[in-house]
C-alpha cells in the first residue's frame, strides 16, 4: 500500500485519509472534530473582522474553537460559521453577531495538531479523577438538545429575557440559525429541541445575560449535567 504523506496544512480529506491509514479505521470530518481535531479557516482581511489581523497582515488562519461552530461544520452544511475564534496572539475573540459564514474551501488542519492527535489515540493517558466517576448513561455528543419545557426550567431566572416567548418565536438565537435543532423528522412544535451550550452563549452575546448566571446554571441545574463538559470546554477555549 502506498504511504500517504501528511501535508503541513492538510485539507479535511487529506487529514482523514492519513488518519485512516495510520489507524486502520475510517475517518470523516465529523469524527475528526469529535476526536478533538482543531480546524482552521483562511480569512482575507475585512473591516468586519479587523481585530483578528495585526498590522500588515492581510490573510489569517482563524481556529474554529466554539463547539457550536464545530457542530455546524460537522453537519455537512457546506460552509463554515465562525462566531468565536482566537487572534494571532491567542486571545479569544467574539465576532459581531451573527458571525461570519465563509466557504469551506479554506478549511485545513495543521500537521502538528494531527500528529498530536494520533499520539493521543495510540497512547491514551488515563485520568485518575475521571476513572472514579460513573459515566453518564448518554454522552453529551450523542444528545441533540433539550425540549422547550426543559430549557425554561434549566435557565429560569438567568436574565431578563423572556425565554418562553423567544423559544416560541424561533427567531435569531432561538431559531434554526441559532440553538434550535430538530430532534426528529416529523413536523410540529414538539419536533424541536435547543442546544443548551449554543443557547447559553447566544443569551450572553445577544441578550447580555451575565456569564456568571449562566455558569451557575450549568453548575447547579440537573438538566444541564450531561452538557457540563461541553460548556466547560467552550469556556476554556474562549478563555472565560
mmCIF file of C-alpha atoms in Angstrom:
data_model
loop_
_atom_site.group_PDB
_atom_site.id
_atom_site.type_symbol
_atom_site.label_atom_id
_atom_site.label_comp_id
_atom_site.label_asym_id
_atom_site.label_seq_id
_atom_site.Cartn_x
_atom_site.Cartn_y
_atom_site.Cartn_z
ATOM 1 C CA UNK A 1 0.000 0.000 0.000
ATOM 2 C CA UNK A 2 1.294 3.437 -0.922
ATOM 3 C CA UNK A 3 2.079 5.525 2.130
ATOM 4 C CA UNK A 4 0.051 8.723 2.386
ATOM 5 C CA UNK A 5 2.116 11.753 3.327
ATOM 6 C CA UNK A 6 0.759 14.359 5.713
ATOM 7 C CA UNK A 7 0.960 17.927 4.388
ATOM 8 C CA UNK A 8 1.944 20.796 6.653
ATOM 9 C CA UNK A 9 -1.575 22.126 6.111
ATOM 10 C CA UNK A 10 -3.950 19.299 5.275
ATOM 11 C CA UNK A 11 -7.433 19.585 3.870
ATOM 12 C CA UNK A 12 -10.163 17.653 5.666
ATOM 13 C CA UNK A 13 -9.954 14.903 3.027
ATOM 14 C CA UNK A 14 -6.165 14.663 3.334
ATOM 15 C CA UNK A 15 -6.317 14.584 7.131
ATOM 16 C CA UNK A 16 -8.986 11.858 7.155
ATOM 17 C CA UNK A 17 -7.124 9.753 4.571
ATOM 18 C CA UNK A 18 -3.889 9.969 6.569
ATOM 19 C CA UNK A 19 -5.592 9.095 9.865
ATOM 20 C CA UNK A 20 -7.405 6.188 8.216
ATOM 21 C CA UNK A 21 -4.105 4.750 7.042
ATOM 22 C CA UNK A 22 -2.446 5.270 10.419
ATOM 23 C CA UNK A 23 -5.289 3.787 12.495
ATOM 24 C CA UNK A 24 -6.819 1.254 10.117
ATOM 25 C CA UNK A 25 -10.294 2.702 10.656
ATOM 26 C CA UNK A 26 -12.411 5.048 8.509
ATOM 27 C CA UNK A 27 -12.357 8.755 9.309
ATOM 28 C CA UNK A 28 -14.795 11.520 8.440
ATOM 29 C CA UNK A 29 -14.762 15.228 9.161
ATOM 30 C CA UNK A 30 -17.394 14.676 11.857
ATOM 31 C CA UNK A 31 -15.231 12.043 13.586
ATOM 32 C CA UNK A 32 -12.129 14.218 13.282
ATOM 33 C CA UNK A 33 -13.919 17.085 15.016
ATOM 34 C CA UNK A 34 -15.389 14.792 17.667
ATOM 35 C CA UNK A 35 -11.921 13.437 18.484
ATOM 36 C CA UNK A 36 -10.602 16.937 19.095
ATOM 37 C CA UNK A 37 -9.153 17.868 15.709
ATOM 38 C CA UNK A 38 -8.695 21.642 15.512
ATOM 39 C CA UNK A 39 -9.825 23.114 12.180
ATOM 40 C CA UNK A 40 -8.661 26.438 10.784
ATOM 41 C CA UNK A 41 -10.157 28.535 8.029
ATOM 42 C CA UNK A 42 -8.347 31.152 5.966
ATOM 43 C CA UNK A 43 -9.830 34.632 6.213
ATOM 44 C CA UNK A 44 -8.979 37.567 3.983
ATOM 45 C CA UNK A 45 -8.826 40.946 5.677
ATOM 46 C CA UNK A 46 -12.092 42.817 6.031
ATOM 47 C CA UNK A 47 -13.324 45.615 8.236
ATOM 48 C CA UNK A 48 -15.839 43.210 9.806
ATOM 49 C CA UNK A 49 -13.081 41.144 11.417
ATOM 50 C CA UNK A 50 -10.230 43.653 11.522
ATOM 51 C CA UNK A 51 -9.456 42.793 15.154
ATOM 52 C CA UNK A 52 -8.069 39.421 14.040
ATOM 53 C CA UNK A 53 -5.350 40.976 11.890
ATOM 54 C CA UNK A 54 -2.136 42.549 13.129
ATOM 55 C CA UNK A 55 -0.581 45.427 11.225
ATOM 56 C CA UNK A 56 0.356 44.453 7.694
ATOM 57 C CA UNK A 57 -1.385 41.042 7.827
ATOM 58 C CA UNK A 58 -3.940 40.541 5.058
ATOM 59 C CA UNK A 59 -4.725 36.823 5.468
ATOM 60 C CA UNK A 60 -5.155 34.870 8.682
ATOM 61 C CA UNK A 61 -5.849 31.239 9.584
ATOM 62 C CA UNK A 62 -8.555 31.516 12.242
ATOM 63 C CA UNK A 63 -9.088 28.485 14.501
ATOM 64 C CA UNK A 64 -12.632 27.164 14.882
ATOM 65 C CA UNK A 65 -12.836 26.729 18.657
ATOM 66 C CA UNK A 66 -16.527 27.141 19.525
ATOM 67 C CA UNK A 67 -18.455 23.872 19.907
ATOM 68 C CA UNK A 68 -21.498 25.332 18.130
ATOM 69 C CA UNK A 69 -19.353 26.316 15.131
ATOM 70 C CA UNK A 70 -17.783 22.841 15.033
ATOM 71 C CA UNK A 71 -21.192 21.182 15.124
ATOM 72 C CA UNK A 72 -22.344 23.345 12.210
ATOM 73 C CA UNK A 73 -19.261 22.240 10.267
ATOM 74 C CA UNK A 74 -19.747 18.558 11.156
ATOM 75 C CA UNK A 75 -23.370 18.688 9.994
ATOM 76 C CA UNK A 76 -22.209 18.957 6.383
ATOM 77 C CA UNK A 77 -23.824 22.359 5.891
ATOM 78 C CA UNK A 78 -21.277 23.188 3.196
ATOM 79 C CA UNK A 79 -19.899 26.351 4.763
ATOM 80 C CA UNK A 80 -18.081 27.496 7.878
ATOM 81 C CA UNK A 81 -19.937 29.512 10.512
ATOM 82 C CA UNK A 82 -17.475 31.426 12.650
ATOM 83 C CA UNK A 83 -18.837 33.152 15.763
ATOM 84 C CA UNK A 84 -15.898 32.770 18.150
ATOM 85 C CA UNK A 85 -12.196 32.339 17.397
ATOM 86 C CA UNK A 86 -8.735 33.431 18.557
ATOM 87 C CA UNK A 87 -6.494 36.081 17.071
ATOM 88 C CA UNK A 88 -2.802 35.588 16.278
ATOM 89 C CA UNK A 89 -1.973 36.455 19.893
ATOM 90 C CA UNK A 90 -4.160 33.538 21.097
ATOM 91 C CA UNK A 91 -6.709 35.958 22.535
ATOM 92 C CA UNK A 92 -10.357 34.865 22.408
ATOM 93 C CA UNK A 93 -12.409 36.999 20.023
ATOM 94 C CA UNK A 94 -16.194 37.068 19.799
ATOM 95 C CA UNK A 95 -17.189 38.212 16.321
ATOM 96 C CA UNK A 96 -20.074 40.603 15.822
ATOM 97 C CA UNK A 97 -23.416 38.789 15.558
ATOM 98 C CA UNK A 98 -24.325 36.786 13.595
ATOM 99 C CA UNK A 99 -20.659 35.962 12.919
ATOM 100 C CA UNK A 100 -19.058 35.098 9.592
ATOM 101 C CA UNK A 101 -20.129 32.481 7.077
ATOM 102 C CA UNK A 102 -17.249 31.610 4.764
ATOM 103 C CA UNK A 103 -16.699 28.883 2.125
ATOM 104 C CA UNK A 104 -15.315 25.574 3.324
ATOM 105 C CA UNK A 105 -12.565 25.671 0.664
ATOM 106 C CA UNK A 106 -10.083 27.322 3.008
ATOM 107 C CA UNK A 107 -10.556 24.763 5.796
ATOM 108 C CA UNK A 108 -7.414 22.954 6.900
ATOM 109 C CA UNK A 109 -5.818 21.035 9.765
ATOM 110 C CA UNK A 110 -2.230 21.619 10.827
ATOM 111 C CA UNK A 111 0.345 18.842 10.739
ATOM 112 C CA UNK A 112 1.431 19.297 14.367
ATOM 113 C CA UNK A 113 -2.155 19.009 15.621
ATOM 114 C CA UNK A 114 -2.808 15.819 13.655
ATOM 115 C CA UNK A 115 0.427 14.241 14.865
ATOM 116 C CA UNK A 116 -0.521 15.089 18.444
ATOM 117 C CA UNK A 117 -3.999 13.644 17.939
ATOM 118 C CA UNK A 118 -2.576 10.391 16.563
ATOM 119 C CA UNK A 119 -0.194 10.110 19.514
ATOM 120 C CA UNK A 120 -3.065 10.582 21.962
ATOM 121 C CA UNK A 121 -5.120 7.925 20.166
ATOM 122 C CA UNK A 122 -2.259 5.429 20.192
ATOM 123 C CA UNK A 123 -1.158 6.175 23.757
ATOM 124 C CA UNK A 124 -4.183 7.381 25.739
ATOM 125 C CA UNK A 125 -3.429 8.723 29.194
ATOM 126 C CA UNK A 126 -5.789 7.563 31.939
ATOM 127 C CA UNK A 127 -7.363 10.290 34.023
ATOM 128 C CA UNK A 128 -7.487 9.116 37.663
ATOM 129 C CA UNK A 129 -10.155 11.649 38.561
ATOM 130 C CA UNK A 130 -12.392 10.652 35.668
ATOM 131 C CA UNK A 131 -11.865 6.941 36.342
ATOM 132 C CA UNK A 132 -13.598 7.343 39.685
ATOM 133 C CA UNK A 133 -16.680 8.869 38.136
ATOM 134 C CA UNK A 134 -19.593 6.937 36.720
ATOM 135 C CA UNK A 135 -20.070 7.932 33.067
ATOM 136 C CA UNK A 136 -23.496 9.301 32.143
ATOM 137 C CA UNK A 137 -25.954 6.937 30.501
ATOM 138 C CA UNK A 138 -25.930 9.146 27.397
ATOM 139 C CA UNK A 139 -22.820 11.047 26.358
ATOM 140 C CA UNK A 140 -23.201 14.792 25.572
ATOM 141 C CA UNK A 141 -22.037 14.242 21.995
ATOM 142 C CA UNK A 142 -24.979 11.881 21.455
ATOM 143 C CA UNK A 143 -27.564 14.391 22.654
ATOM 144 C CA UNK A 144 -29.200 16.883 20.338
ATOM 145 C CA UNK A 145 -30.706 19.248 22.865
ATOM 146 C CA UNK A 146 -33.346 19.923 25.485
ATOM 147 C CA UNK A 147 -37.073 20.353 24.964
ATOM 148 C CA UNK A 148 -38.773 23.710 25.452
ATOM 149 C CA UNK A 149 -40.032 22.883 28.942
ATOM 150 C CA UNK A 150 -36.576 21.676 29.986
ATOM 151 C CA UNK A 151 -34.916 24.852 28.687
ATOM 152 C CA UNK A 152 -37.361 27.007 30.633
ATOM 153 C CA UNK A 153 -36.502 25.113 33.829
ATOM 154 C CA UNK A 154 -32.758 24.916 33.261
ATOM 155 C CA UNK A 155 -32.330 28.644 32.506
ATOM 156 C CA UNK A 156 -35.056 30.015 34.762
ATOM 157 C CA UNK A 157 -34.046 33.343 36.244
ATOM 158 C CA UNK A 158 -30.712 33.726 34.437
ATOM 159 C CA UNK A 159 -31.659 37.108 32.996
ATOM 160 C CA UNK A 160 -34.468 39.461 31.991
ATOM 161 C CA UNK A 161 -35.045 37.837 28.594
ATOM 162 C CA UNK A 162 -38.441 36.217 28.025
ATOM 163 C CA UNK A 163 -37.322 32.681 27.217
ATOM 164 C CA UNK A 164 -40.850 31.362 26.698
ATOM 165 C CA UNK A 165 -41.608 33.967 24.039
ATOM 166 C CA UNK A 166 -38.182 33.579 22.441
ATOM 167 C CA UNK A 167 -38.461 29.806 22.091
ATOM 168 C CA UNK A 168 -41.960 30.133 20.670
ATOM 169 C CA UNK A 169 -40.855 32.704 18.081
ATOM 170 C CA UNK A 170 -37.957 30.618 16.779
ATOM 171 C CA UNK A 171 -36.140 33.770 15.665
ATOM 172 C CA UNK A 172 -32.434 34.601 15.964
ATOM 173 C CA UNK A 173 -30.584 32.586 18.590
ATOM 174 C CA UNK A 174 -33.820 30.688 19.304
ATOM 175 C CA UNK A 175 -34.205 29.567 15.675
ATOM 176 C CA UNK A 176 -32.527 27.180 13.260
ATOM 177 C CA UNK A 177 -29.577 29.536 12.731
ATOM 178 C CA UNK A 178 -29.075 29.685 16.472
ATOM 179 C CA UNK A 179 -29.576 26.989 19.092
ATOM 180 C CA UNK A 180 -32.631 25.191 17.726
ATOM 181 C CA UNK A 181 -32.208 21.737 16.212
ATOM 182 C CA UNK A 182 -34.730 19.167 15.039
ATOM 183 C CA UNK A 183 -34.972 16.041 17.183
ATOM 184 C CA UNK A 184 -36.888 14.018 14.602
ATOM 185 C CA UNK A 185 -38.036 14.217 11.006
ATOM 186 C CA UNK A 186 -41.692 14.918 11.762
ATOM 187 C CA UNK A 187 -43.094 18.406 11.795
ATOM 188 C CA UNK A 188 -44.865 20.191 14.605
ATOM 189 C CA UNK A 189 -43.872 22.291 17.563
ATOM 190 C CA UNK A 190 -42.721 19.235 19.506
ATOM 191 C CA UNK A 191 -40.138 18.285 16.868
ATOM 192 C CA UNK A 192 -37.579 20.850 18.048
ATOM 193 C CA UNK A 193 -35.039 20.888 20.831
ATOM 194 C CA UNK A 194 -32.457 23.525 21.732
ATOM 195 C CA UNK A 195 -28.711 23.007 22.229
ATOM 196 C CA UNK A 196 -28.154 24.462 25.722
ATOM 197 C CA UNK A 197 -24.475 25.392 25.248
ATOM 198 C CA UNK A 198 -25.133 27.254 21.996
ATOM 199 C CA UNK A 199 -28.188 28.877 23.556
ATOM 200 C CA UNK A 200 -26.226 30.000 26.619
ATOM 201 C CA UNK A 201 -23.591 31.777 24.552
ATOM 202 C CA UNK A 202 -26.338 33.352 22.458
ATOM 203 C CA UNK A 203 -28.102 34.609 25.577
ATOM 204 C CA UNK A 204 -24.854 36.188 26.735
ATOM 205 C CA UNK A 205 -23.947 37.655 23.345
ATOM 206 C CA UNK A 206 -27.340 38.868 22.110
ATOM 207 C CA UNK A 207 -29.328 39.456 25.298
ATOM 208 C CA UNK A 208 -26.440 40.376 27.618
ATOM 209 C CA UNK A 209 -27.289 37.666 30.156
ATOM 210 C CA UNK A 210 -24.433 37.758 32.717
ATOM 211 C CA UNK A 211 -21.920 34.956 32.235
ATOM 212 C CA UNK A 212 -21.911 34.350 35.996
ATOM 213 C CA UNK A 213 -25.624 33.452 35.880
ATOM 214 C CA UNK A 214 -25.054 31.016 33.024
ATOM 215 C CA UNK A 215 -22.095 29.389 34.782
ATOM 216 C CA UNK A 216 -24.237 28.903 37.865
ATOM 217 C CA UNK A 217 -26.959 27.243 35.789
ATOM 218 C CA UNK A 218 -24.532 24.681 34.357
ATOM 219 C CA UNK A 219 -23.056 24.096 37.808
ATOM 220 C CA UNK A 220 -26.351 23.538 39.622
ATOM 221 C CA UNK A 221 -29.108 22.506 37.202
ATOM 222 C CA UNK A 222 -29.581 18.708 36.929
ATOM 223 C CA UNK A 223 -30.985 19.087 33.406
ATOM 224 C CA UNK A 224 -27.655 20.567 32.254
ATOM 225 C CA UNK A 225 -25.460 17.899 33.866
ATOM 226 C CA UNK A 226 -24.836 15.994 30.614
ATOM 227 C CA UNK A 227 -23.865 19.252 28.902
ATOM 228 C CA UNK A 228 -21.445 20.497 31.558
ATOM 229 C CA UNK A 229 -18.344 19.024 29.885
ATOM 230 C CA UNK A 230 -19.120 20.757 26.563
ATOM 231 C CA UNK A 231 -19.845 24.005 28.402
ATOM 232 C CA UNK A 232 -16.577 23.939 30.358
ATOM 233 C CA UNK A 233 -14.590 23.070 27.239
ATOM 234 C CA UNK A 234 -16.140 26.005 25.365
ATOM 235 C CA UNK A 235 -15.313 28.349 28.249
ATOM 236 C CA UNK A 236 -11.736 27.084 28.302
ATOM 237 C CA UNK A 237 -11.272 27.596 24.572
ATOM 238 C CA UNK A 238 -12.674 31.108 24.853
ATOM 239 C CA UNK A 239 -10.550 31.976 27.865
ATOM 240 C CA UNK A 240 -13.548 32.538 30.123
#
